[in-house]
Amino acid sequence: MRTIITIIIFIFAFGKTQAQTPKWNIVPTPNDTIAGYFGSFLKVIDSSTVVLIPKYTYDTPSLMKTTDAGQTWTSHIIDSSIYTLLHEAQFVDANTGYIVGGTDFGNWNVFLKTTNGGETWQNIDTSFFPTAFPTGITEISFVTDQIGFIARNGEDKIYRTTNGGTSFTALDLPLNPQGNYGYLTEIHFISPYVGFVSRMQTSDHINSTTEILKTNDGGTTWTIVNTTNWQNVTVWEKKDKIQFVNNLQGFAIVGTGVLKVTQDGGNSWTEHNLPLTTPPAPDFYFVNNACGYVALAGNIYRTDDAGQSWSLQTIENNLNGVNFVQFATKSYGYASNYTYTQPHQQVLNKLLKTNQQPAAALSLNIFEENLSFTVYPNPADDVIYIQNVNNAAVNFIHLIDSSGKIIKTYKDNTEQLDVSSVASGNYLLFIQTPTQKIVKKMIIK
């Protein structure tokens, strides 16, 4: 009996120790300190290469970079001549990266580019803006090293480049209703053609509406695909973000406490609650269509069911203040935190890393066979025939290419689809009824 009790105690103690083993461990950074009142961005390039970019260049004009997962760090001056806020950064590959920023009390409309992994930066001319105000470039989304989009927070426009920032074309968004202020809080493109904008509208800075807009033609035209109404949520209290794990499945966090999920390329969205409704989540990252992580209230939470439930992750030394979380692979990721010293003269930055097995990806339910519609022939030549077995009402049918771009939309004749002018390739046929969303895989010869 005594032996059995001993075994039970051992198992309990061992299990408790295992449960408390940190999922995230601290990586030493230089003196664990980077001076700067506003902290730093985390940018993960690959499993070994991580960059910490300061948000404010007045007291911290240099970024820190490691190429060996934090064992050693190097410092690189961004631009010693600019004094400004940096709002967002993106590395397209190991060499090419962009930083955008700007502020009223320093340098305006800052756009920086590196082609050597951040060792040196070129200050790109931004005189293409029609007016100086707004004074800051706040959003950036590059699809390749040449094709990208930027935006300023308080402007109903985005700007597209196809030559790596040498020149830009202004693209108008739908106008806000008269009397409303509009703030762009995120742009995200999944291909040169298909992209999304999150925009907040308000007339009194107390009640507001968040819109998700989608384009299928590189920003020339836009459709509002989702709206959310808020009370007592201002633009300064939220940071929206959109991420797609493939051409059809994506996630968005808007406002406070809400995760939006799409399985049809952003045409429709469902909602799940985050673990906490306030404060807003500063960052999140999904490694597949089921498994994702969110930085929230200084902690890290994980979901294995696309946001329907969440679990709190353990961090070495119970560290909190986490602001960024990104993954290099499906299992290997980094996070960063920063905390203020007293008095507020310096920011302590710490890098965290993890290596944990992701949950299995969810099956693509939208590809399950639906017997209400029979589509033939497949492969098709000039015409696709659709047999509507139950004579269900059809709102529209989209023909979508492999990049997620809507090639054709059919509304009038939904039984014989003319595809004679469509290039050969693999496509999705998206059938929208009042009660169903049905997707069929198609090949056009």
Short mmCIF file of C-alpha atoms in Angstrom, two decimals:
data_model
loop_
_atom_site.label_atom_id
_atom_site.label_comp_id
_atom_site.label_asym_id
_atom_site.label_seq_id
_atom_site.Cartn_x
_atom_site.Cartn_y
_atom_site.Cartn_z
CA MET A 1 0.00 0.00 0.00
CA ARG A 2 2.84 2.34 0.88
CA THR A 3 4.45 1.59 -2.48
CA ILE A 4 1.24 2.45 -4.34
CA ILE A 5 0.92 5.76 -2.45
CA THR A 6 4.53 6.59 -3.27
CA ILE A 7 3.94 5.91 -6.97
CA ILE A 8 0.83 8.09 -6.96
CA ILE A 9 2.69 10.94 -5.26
CA PHE A 10 5.54 10.61 -7.80
CA ILE A 11 3.16 10.65 -10.72
CA PHE A 12 1.33 13.68 -9.33
CA ALA A 13 4.56 15.58 -8.66
CA PHE A 14 5.98 14.68 -12.06
CA GLY A 15 2.77 15.67 -13.80
CA LYS A 16 2.68 18.98 -11.96
CA THR A 17 6.27 19.71 -12.96
CA GLN A 18 5.51 18.90 -16.54
CA ALA A 19 2.43 21.10 -16.52
CA GLN A 20 4.53 24.01 -15.32
CA THR A 21 7.29 23.54 -17.89
CA PRO A 22 7.36 26.80 -19.88
CA LYS A 23 6.12 26.67 -23.43
CA TRP A 24 8.10 29.86 -24.10
CA ASN A 25 11.69 30.44 -22.98
CA ILE A 26 13.66 33.67 -22.69
CA VAL A 27 16.41 34.32 -25.24
CA PRO A 28 19.15 36.63 -23.94
CA THR A 29 19.34 39.92 -25.82
CA PRO A 30 22.23 42.39 -25.39
CA ASN A 31 22.05 43.24 -21.69
CA ASP A 32 18.36 42.33 -22.07
CA THR A 33 17.96 46.01 -22.84
CA ILE A 34 17.30 48.24 -25.80
CA ALA A 35 16.85 51.90 -24.98
CA GLY A 36 13.68 53.44 -26.36
CA TYR A 37 10.49 54.77 -24.87
CA PHE A 38 8.14 52.99 -27.32
CA GLY A 39 9.76 49.56 -27.49
CA SER A 40 10.45 47.55 -30.66
CA PHE A 41 8.76 45.60 -33.44
CA LEU A 42 9.47 41.89 -33.72
CA LYS A 43 10.16 40.60 -37.24
CA VAL A 44 10.88 36.88 -37.74
CA ILE A 45 12.61 36.14 -41.05
CA ASP A 46 13.39 32.44 -40.51
CA SER A 47 14.07 30.00 -37.66
CA SER A 48 17.42 31.63 -36.86
CA THR A 49 17.01 35.21 -38.05
CA VAL A 50 15.09 37.73 -35.96
CA VAL A 51 15.06 41.53 -36.10
CA LEU A 52 14.01 43.99 -33.37
CA ILE A 53 13.13 47.37 -34.89
CA PRO A 54 12.65 50.41 -32.62
CA LYS A 55 9.35 52.26 -32.81
CA TYR A 56 10.93 55.64 -32.13
CA THR A 57 14.21 56.65 -33.78
CA TYR A 58 14.93 59.75 -31.69
CA ASP A 59 16.59 57.81 -28.87
CA THR A 60 17.12 54.48 -30.71
CA PRO A 61 18.23 54.93 -34.34
CA SER A 62 19.44 51.31 -34.65
CA LEU A 63 17.82 47.90 -34.98
CA MET A 64 19.12 44.68 -33.44
CA LYS A 65 19.50 41.50 -35.51
CA THR A 66 20.41 37.90 -34.74
CA THR A 67 21.12 35.21 -37.33
CA ASP A 68 21.74 32.38 -34.83
CA ALA A 69 18.50 32.34 -32.83
CA GLY A 70 19.73 34.87 -30.29
CA GLN A 71 23.20 33.60 -29.45
CA THR A 72 24.78 36.74 -30.91
CA TRP A 73 23.35 40.12 -31.96
CA THR A 74 24.47 42.91 -34.25
CA SER A 75 23.37 46.54 -34.33
CA HIS A 76 22.53 48.39 -37.56
CA ILE A 77 21.72 52.09 -37.87
CA ILE A 78 18.41 52.66 -39.66
CA ASP A 79 18.94 56.32 -40.51
CA SER A 80 20.76 58.69 -38.17
CA SER A 81 19.17 61.72 -39.85
CA ILE A 82 15.51 60.94 -39.19
CA TYR A 83 13.65 61.49 -35.93
CA THR A 84 10.24 59.95 -36.16
CA LEU A 85 7.83 57.21 -35.10
CA LEU A 86 8.08 53.95 -37.04
CA HIS A 87 4.66 52.34 -37.42
CA GLU A 88 5.15 49.04 -39.21
CA ALA A 89 7.79 46.89 -40.90
CA GLN A 90 7.90 43.90 -43.23
CA PHE A 91 10.64 41.65 -44.56
CA VAL A 92 9.65 40.06 -47.87
CA ASP A 93 12.67 37.74 -47.77
CA ALA A 94 16.01 37.51 -45.99
CA ASN A 95 17.37 40.54 -47.87
CA THR A 96 14.49 42.84 -48.80
CA GLY A 97 12.59 44.71 -46.13
CA TYR A 98 10.52 47.85 -45.72
CA ILE A 99 9.72 50.19 -42.81
CA VAL A 100 7.04 52.88 -42.79
CA GLY A 101 6.50 55.71 -40.33
CA GLY A 102 6.07 59.41 -39.78
CA THR A 103 4.83 61.84 -37.16
CA ASP A 104 3.75 65.48 -36.84
CA PHE A 105 6.65 66.37 -34.54
CA GLY A 106 9.43 64.73 -36.55
CA ASN A 107 10.00 63.45 -40.06
CA TRP A 108 6.79 63.05 -42.07
CA ASN A 109 5.72 60.11 -44.26
CA VAL A 110 8.80 57.95 -43.87
CA PHE A 111 9.37 55.01 -46.23
CA LEU A 112 12.60 53.00 -45.84
CA LYS A 113 13.97 50.05 -47.80
CA THR A 114 16.80 47.58 -47.28
CA THR A 115 18.20 45.08 -49.77
CA ASN A 116 20.87 43.58 -47.51
CA GLY A 117 18.90 42.22 -44.59
CA GLY A 118 18.70 45.47 -42.64
CA GLU A 119 22.38 46.36 -42.53
CA THR A 120 21.72 49.60 -44.44
CA TRP A 121 18.52 51.45 -45.30
CA GLN A 122 17.52 53.76 -48.14
CA ASN A 123 15.13 56.64 -47.45
CA ILE A 124 12.61 56.49 -50.33
CA ASP A 125 11.12 59.76 -51.64
CA THR A 126 7.45 60.19 -50.60
CA SER A 127 6.65 63.37 -52.48
CA PHE A 128 4.12 61.38 -54.51
CA PHE A 129 1.55 61.92 -51.74
CA PRO A 130 -0.99 64.56 -52.86
CA THR A 131 -0.79 66.34 -49.48
CA ALA A 132 1.57 66.27 -46.55
CA PHE A 133 -1.20 65.31 -44.15
CA PRO A 134 -1.73 62.75 -42.74
CA THR A 135 1.95 62.83 -41.83
CA GLY A 136 2.52 59.14 -41.17
CA ILE A 137 2.50 55.98 -43.31
CA THR A 138 0.96 53.47 -40.93
CA GLU A 139 0.21 50.34 -43.00
CA ILE A 140 2.26 48.21 -45.38
CA SER A 141 1.72 44.95 -47.27
CA PHE A 142 4.20 43.65 -49.85
CA VAL A 143 3.37 40.54 -51.87
CA THR A 144 6.79 40.30 -53.54
CA ASP A 145 9.95 42.37 -53.30
CA GLN A 146 8.55 44.57 -56.10
CA ILE A 147 4.75 44.59 -55.63
CA GLY A 148 3.40 46.20 -52.49
CA PHE A 149 0.87 48.54 -50.95
CA ILE A 150 1.08 51.26 -48.30
CA ALA A 151 -1.49 53.51 -46.62
CA ARG A 152 -1.83 56.46 -44.30
CA ASN A 153 -4.18 56.16 -41.34
CA GLY A 154 -6.61 59.03 -41.96
CA GLU A 155 -6.89 58.81 -45.75
CA ASP A 156 -9.37 56.91 -47.95
CA LYS A 157 -6.63 55.76 -50.31
CA ILE A 158 -3.99 53.10 -50.61
CA TYR A 159 -0.86 53.34 -52.77
CA ARG A 160 0.47 50.55 -55.01
CA THR A 161 4.00 50.01 -56.29
CA THR A 162 5.10 47.46 -58.86
CA ASN A 163 8.78 48.41 -58.85
CA GLY A 164 9.85 48.08 -55.24
CA GLY A 165 8.89 51.59 -54.19
CA THR A 166 10.42 53.59 -57.04
CA SER A 167 6.95 54.89 -57.91
CA PHE A 168 3.42 54.56 -56.53
CA THR A 169 -0.12 54.76 -57.91
CA ALA A 170 -2.91 56.15 -55.72
CA LEU A 171 -6.02 53.96 -55.47
CA ASP A 172 -9.26 55.31 -53.99
CA LEU A 173 -11.31 53.45 -51.40
CA PRO A 174 -15.10 53.90 -51.20
CA LEU A 175 -15.85 57.27 -49.59
CA ASN A 176 -17.03 57.46 -46.02
CA PRO A 177 -20.58 58.73 -45.41
CA GLN A 178 -20.66 62.50 -45.00
CA GLY A 179 -19.73 63.56 -41.49
CA ASN A 180 -17.78 60.38 -40.70
CA TYR A 181 -14.07 60.16 -40.00
CA GLY A 182 -12.26 57.20 -41.54
CA TYR A 183 -9.14 55.48 -40.21
CA LEU A 184 -7.32 52.68 -42.00
CA THR A 185 -6.11 50.18 -39.43
CA GLU A 186 -4.80 47.34 -41.63
CA ILE A 187 -4.03 46.43 -45.24
CA HIS A 188 -3.23 42.85 -46.22
CA PHE A 189 -2.76 41.43 -49.72
CA ILE A 190 -2.59 37.68 -50.37
CA SER A 191 -1.73 38.14 -54.07
CA PRO A 192 -1.06 41.08 -56.40
CA TYR A 193 -4.81 41.17 -57.06
CA VAL A 194 -6.60 40.02 -53.88
CA GLY A 195 -6.33 42.20 -50.81
CA PHE A 196 -8.15 43.47 -47.76
CA VAL A 197 -8.43 46.73 -45.86
CA SER A 198 -9.75 47.19 -42.35
CA ARG A 199 -11.25 50.65 -41.86
CA MET A 200 -12.86 52.29 -38.87
CA GLN A 201 -15.60 54.89 -39.29
CA THR A 202 -16.86 57.21 -36.58
CA SER A 203 -18.77 60.47 -36.34
CA ASP A 204 -18.23 61.14 -32.63
CA HIS A 205 -15.13 59.06 -31.68
CA ILE A 206 -17.37 57.15 -29.25
CA ASN A 207 -19.49 54.92 -31.48
CA SER A 208 -17.75 53.39 -34.46
CA THR A 209 -17.99 50.80 -37.22
CA THR A 210 -15.20 48.57 -38.46
CA GLU A 211 -15.38 47.56 -42.11
CA ILE A 212 -13.40 44.86 -43.89
CA LEU A 213 -13.12 45.71 -47.59
CA LYS A 214 -11.92 43.32 -50.30
CA THR A 215 -10.47 43.89 -53.76
CA ASN A 216 -10.02 41.33 -56.53
CA ASP A 217 -8.29 43.65 -59.00
CA GLY A 218 -5.27 45.00 -57.15
CA GLY A 219 -7.09 47.83 -55.38
CA THR A 220 -8.95 49.41 -58.30
CA THR A 221 -12.40 48.46 -56.96
CA TRP A 222 -13.53 47.43 -53.48
CA THR A 223 -16.44 45.59 -51.84
CA ILE A 224 -17.39 45.82 -48.16
CA VAL A 225 -17.49 42.18 -47.01
CA ASN A 226 -17.96 42.62 -43.25
CA THR A 227 -18.99 45.28 -40.73
CA THR A 228 -18.90 45.38 -36.94
CA ASN A 229 -20.41 48.09 -34.73
CA TRP A 230 -18.69 49.20 -31.54
CA GLN A 231 -19.50 51.39 -28.57
CA ASN A 232 -16.79 53.28 -26.70
CA VAL A 233 -14.00 51.87 -28.89
CA THR A 234 -11.76 54.49 -30.48
CA VAL A 235 -9.10 54.06 -33.12
CA TRP A 236 -6.41 54.53 -30.49
CA GLU A 237 -7.70 51.55 -28.49
CA LYS A 238 -7.43 48.92 -31.19
CA LYS A 239 -5.00 47.46 -33.68
CA ASP A 240 -6.56 45.39 -36.44
CA LYS A 241 -4.71 42.60 -38.20
CA ILE A 242 -5.53 40.16 -41.02
CA GLN A 243 -3.70 36.92 -41.88
CA PHE A 244 -4.44 34.22 -44.48
CA VAL A 245 -3.01 30.70 -44.19
CA ASN A 246 -4.00 29.91 -47.80
CA ASN A 247 -5.99 31.57 -50.58
CA LEU A 248 -9.35 30.76 -48.98
CA GLN A 249 -8.89 30.52 -45.21
CA GLY A 250 -7.99 33.56 -43.15
CA PHE A 251 -8.34 35.28 -39.79
CA ALA A 252 -8.81 38.86 -38.67
CA ILE A 253 -8.84 40.59 -35.31
CA VAL A 254 -10.76 43.85 -35.25
CA GLY A 255 -11.80 46.10 -32.40
CA THR A 256 -11.52 44.34 -29.07
CA GLY A 257 -12.20 40.74 -28.19
CA VAL A 258 -13.31 39.45 -31.61
CA LEU A 259 -11.63 36.99 -33.97
CA LYS A 260 -13.15 36.76 -37.45
CA VAL A 261 -12.70 33.63 -39.56
CA THR A 262 -13.27 33.15 -43.30
CA GLN A 263 -13.23 29.95 -45.36
CA ASP A 264 -14.18 31.44 -48.72
CA GLY A 265 -11.42 33.91 -49.48
CA GLY A 266 -12.85 36.71 -47.33
CA ASN A 267 -16.26 36.93 -48.95
CA SER A 268 -17.96 36.02 -45.66
CA TRP A 269 -16.79 35.91 -42.04
CA THR A 270 -17.85 34.21 -38.81
CA GLU A 271 -16.90 35.38 -35.31
CA HIS A 272 -15.35 33.79 -32.23
CA ASN A 273 -14.55 35.46 -28.92
CA LEU A 274 -10.98 35.94 -27.78
CA PRO A 275 -10.08 34.91 -24.20
CA LEU A 276 -10.46 38.53 -23.08
CA THR A 277 -12.53 41.36 -24.53
CA THR A 278 -10.14 44.10 -23.37
CA PRO A 279 -7.49 45.30 -23.92
CA PRO A 280 -7.14 44.83 -27.70
CA ALA A 281 -4.81 42.12 -28.95
CA PRO A 282 -1.60 43.65 -30.37
CA ASP A 283 -0.61 40.59 -32.42
CA PHE A 284 -1.60 37.08 -33.48
CA TYR A 285 -0.33 34.33 -35.76
CA PHE A 286 -1.92 31.16 -37.17
CA VAL A 287 0.40 28.35 -38.26
CA ASN A 288 -2.43 26.50 -40.05
CA ASN A 289 -6.21 26.78 -40.32
CA ALA A 290 -6.71 25.40 -36.80
CA CYS A 291 -3.72 26.31 -34.64
CA GLY A 292 -2.96 29.92 -33.74
CA TYR A 293 -1.51 32.15 -31.05
CA VAL A 294 -2.53 35.56 -29.78
CA ALA A 295 -0.67 38.10 -27.62
CA LEU A 296 -3.29 39.45 -25.25
CA ALA A 297 -3.01 41.43 -22.01
CA GLY A 298 0.72 40.64 -21.91
CA ASN A 299 0.22 36.86 -22.17
CA ILE A 300 0.14 34.29 -24.98
CA TYR A 301 -2.92 32.15 -25.68
CA ARG A 302 -3.21 29.22 -28.10
CA THR A 303 -6.17 27.82 -30.00
CA ASP A 304 -6.33 24.40 -31.68
CA ASP A 305 -9.83 24.79 -33.15
CA ALA A 306 -9.63 28.02 -35.19
CA GLY A 307 -10.52 30.29 -32.26
CA GLN A 308 -13.47 28.46 -30.74
CA SER A 309 -11.50 27.86 -27.51
CA TRP A 310 -8.22 29.14 -26.06
CA SER A 311 -5.61 28.01 -23.50
CA LEU A 312 -3.07 30.13 -21.63
CA GLN A 313 0.57 29.36 -22.47
CA THR A 314 3.29 29.25 -19.82
CA ILE A 315 6.28 31.60 -20.09
CA GLU A 316 9.66 31.30 -18.36
CA ASN A 317 9.82 33.29 -15.10
CA ASN A 318 6.10 34.07 -15.54
CA LEU A 319 7.16 36.89 -17.83
CA ASN A 320 4.34 39.09 -19.07
CA GLY A 321 4.12 42.20 -21.24
CA VAL A 322 4.22 40.19 -24.49
CA ASN A 323 3.39 42.40 -27.48
CA PHE A 324 4.37 40.40 -30.57
CA VAL A 325 4.15 36.74 -31.59
CA GLN A 326 5.31 35.28 -34.92
CA PHE A 327 6.32 31.87 -36.24
CA ALA A 328 9.07 30.87 -38.66
CA THR A 329 7.65 27.36 -39.15
CA LYS A 330 4.51 25.59 -37.96
CA SER A 331 6.24 24.70 -34.68
CA TYR A 332 9.11 27.16 -34.18
CA GLY A 333 8.15 30.68 -33.12
CA TYR A 334 9.26 33.84 -31.36
CA ALA A 335 7.60 36.44 -29.18
CA SER A 336 8.82 39.64 -27.58
CA ASN A 337 7.91 41.78 -24.64
CA TYR A 338 8.91 45.15 -23.36
CA THR A 339 8.48 46.69 -19.94
CA TYR A 340 9.26 50.20 -18.73
CA THR A 341 11.83 50.95 -16.07
CA GLN A 342 10.99 53.43 -13.36
CA PRO A 343 10.99 56.27 -14.09
CA HIS A 344 10.05 55.86 -17.80
CA GLN A 345 13.51 56.38 -19.20
CA GLN A 346 14.25 53.01 -20.74
CA VAL A 347 12.47 49.95 -22.11
CA LEU A 348 13.58 46.43 -21.26
CA ASN A 349 13.15 44.11 -24.25
CA LYS A 350 13.19 40.33 -24.03
CA LEU A 351 12.91 37.82 -26.84
CA LEU A 352 11.07 34.53 -26.27
CA LYS A 353 11.14 31.39 -28.38
CA THR A 354 9.14 28.18 -28.52
CA ASN A 355 9.17 24.84 -30.29
CA GLN A 356 5.84 23.08 -29.87
CA GLN A 357 3.86 20.71 -32.03
CA PRO A 358 0.93 22.39 -33.78
CA ALA A 359 -2.56 20.97 -33.80
CA ALA A 360 -3.54 19.17 -36.98
CA ALA A 361 -5.14 21.33 -39.65
CA LEU A 362 -8.91 21.18 -39.88
CA SER A 363 -10.51 19.44 -42.82
CA LEU A 364 -11.85 21.73 -45.54
CA ASN A 365 -15.55 21.32 -44.84
CA ILE A 366 -16.39 23.59 -47.74
CA PHE A 367 -15.09 20.90 -50.11
CA GLU A 368 -17.44 18.21 -48.80
CA GLU A 369 -19.69 16.80 -51.49
CA ASN A 370 -23.01 18.60 -51.69
CA LEU A 371 -25.68 16.63 -53.51
CA SER A 372 -27.91 19.67 -54.06
CA PHE A 373 -25.76 20.73 -57.03
CA THR A 374 -24.18 18.59 -59.70
CA VAL A 375 -21.48 20.29 -61.78
CA TYR A 376 -20.30 18.83 -65.10
CA PRO A 377 -18.27 18.25 -67.17
CA ASN A 378 -15.06 18.34 -65.17
CA PRO A 379 -12.67 19.13 -66.86
CA ALA A 380 -14.72 21.64 -68.84
CA ASP A 381 -14.09 23.29 -72.21
CA ASP A 382 -16.46 26.14 -73.06
CA VAL A 383 -19.47 25.61 -70.79
CA ILE A 384 -19.99 24.40 -67.22
CA TYR A 385 -23.43 22.94 -66.57
CA ILE A 386 -24.98 23.06 -63.11
CA GLN A 387 -27.88 20.80 -62.17
CA ASN A 388 -29.79 22.42 -59.32
CA VAL A 389 -31.44 19.27 -57.90
CA ASN A 390 -33.69 21.02 -55.35
CA ASN A 391 -34.27 24.17 -57.41
CA ALA A 392 -32.67 26.22 -54.65
CA ALA A 393 -32.39 29.97 -55.09
CA VAL A 394 -28.89 31.00 -56.21
CA ASN A 395 -27.65 34.45 -55.25
CA PHE A 396 -24.55 34.30 -57.42
CA ILE A 397 -21.72 32.03 -58.57
CA HIS A 398 -18.04 33.04 -58.53
CA LEU A 399 -15.32 31.45 -60.65
CA ILE A 400 -12.12 31.87 -58.58
CA ASP A 401 -8.57 31.21 -59.76
CA SER A 402 -5.77 29.63 -57.72
CA SER A 403 -4.63 33.01 -56.36
CA GLY A 404 -8.09 33.77 -54.97
CA LYS A 405 -9.01 36.27 -57.68
CA ILE A 406 -12.64 36.25 -58.83
CA ILE A 407 -12.45 35.73 -62.60
CA LYS A 408 -16.16 35.80 -63.43
CA THR A 409 -19.45 36.24 -61.57
CA TYR A 410 -22.69 34.68 -62.78
CA LYS A 411 -26.07 35.96 -61.56
CA ASP A 412 -28.60 35.64 -64.39
CA ASN A 413 -27.95 32.25 -65.94
CA THR A 414 -26.63 30.00 -63.17
CA GLU A 415 -27.26 26.72 -65.00
CA GLN A 416 -24.95 27.19 -67.99
CA LEU A 417 -21.74 29.05 -67.24
CA ASP A 418 -19.79 30.37 -70.21
CA VAL A 419 -16.06 29.77 -69.63
CA SER A 420 -14.96 29.95 -73.26
CA SER A 421 -12.79 33.02 -72.58
CA VAL A 422 -11.23 31.63 -69.39
CA ALA A 423 -7.61 30.46 -69.45
CA SER A 424 -6.84 26.79 -68.83
CA GLY A 425 -6.12 25.92 -65.20
CA ASN A 426 -7.48 24.90 -61.81
CA TYR A 427 -10.39 26.88 -60.42
CA LEU A 428 -12.97 26.96 -57.64
CA LEU A 429 -16.67 27.36 -58.34
CA PHE A 430 -18.24 29.20 -55.39
CA ILE A 431 -22.04 28.84 -55.27
CA GLN A 432 -23.86 31.18 -52.86
CA THR A 433 -27.48 30.39 -51.90
CA PRO A 434 -29.54 32.06 -49.14
CA THR A 435 -28.60 29.21 -46.77
CA GLN A 436 -25.44 27.60 -48.14
CA LYS A 437 -21.95 28.26 -49.43
CA ILE A 438 -20.83 25.47 -51.75
CA VAL A 439 -17.39 25.18 -53.35
CA LYS A 440 -16.55 22.81 -56.19
CA LYS A 441 -13.08 22.18 -57.58
CA MET A 442 -12.99 22.68 -61.35
CA ILE A 443 -10.50 22.18 -64.17
CA ILE A 444 -10.85 24.21 -67.35
CA LYS A 445 -9.03 22.85 -70.39
#
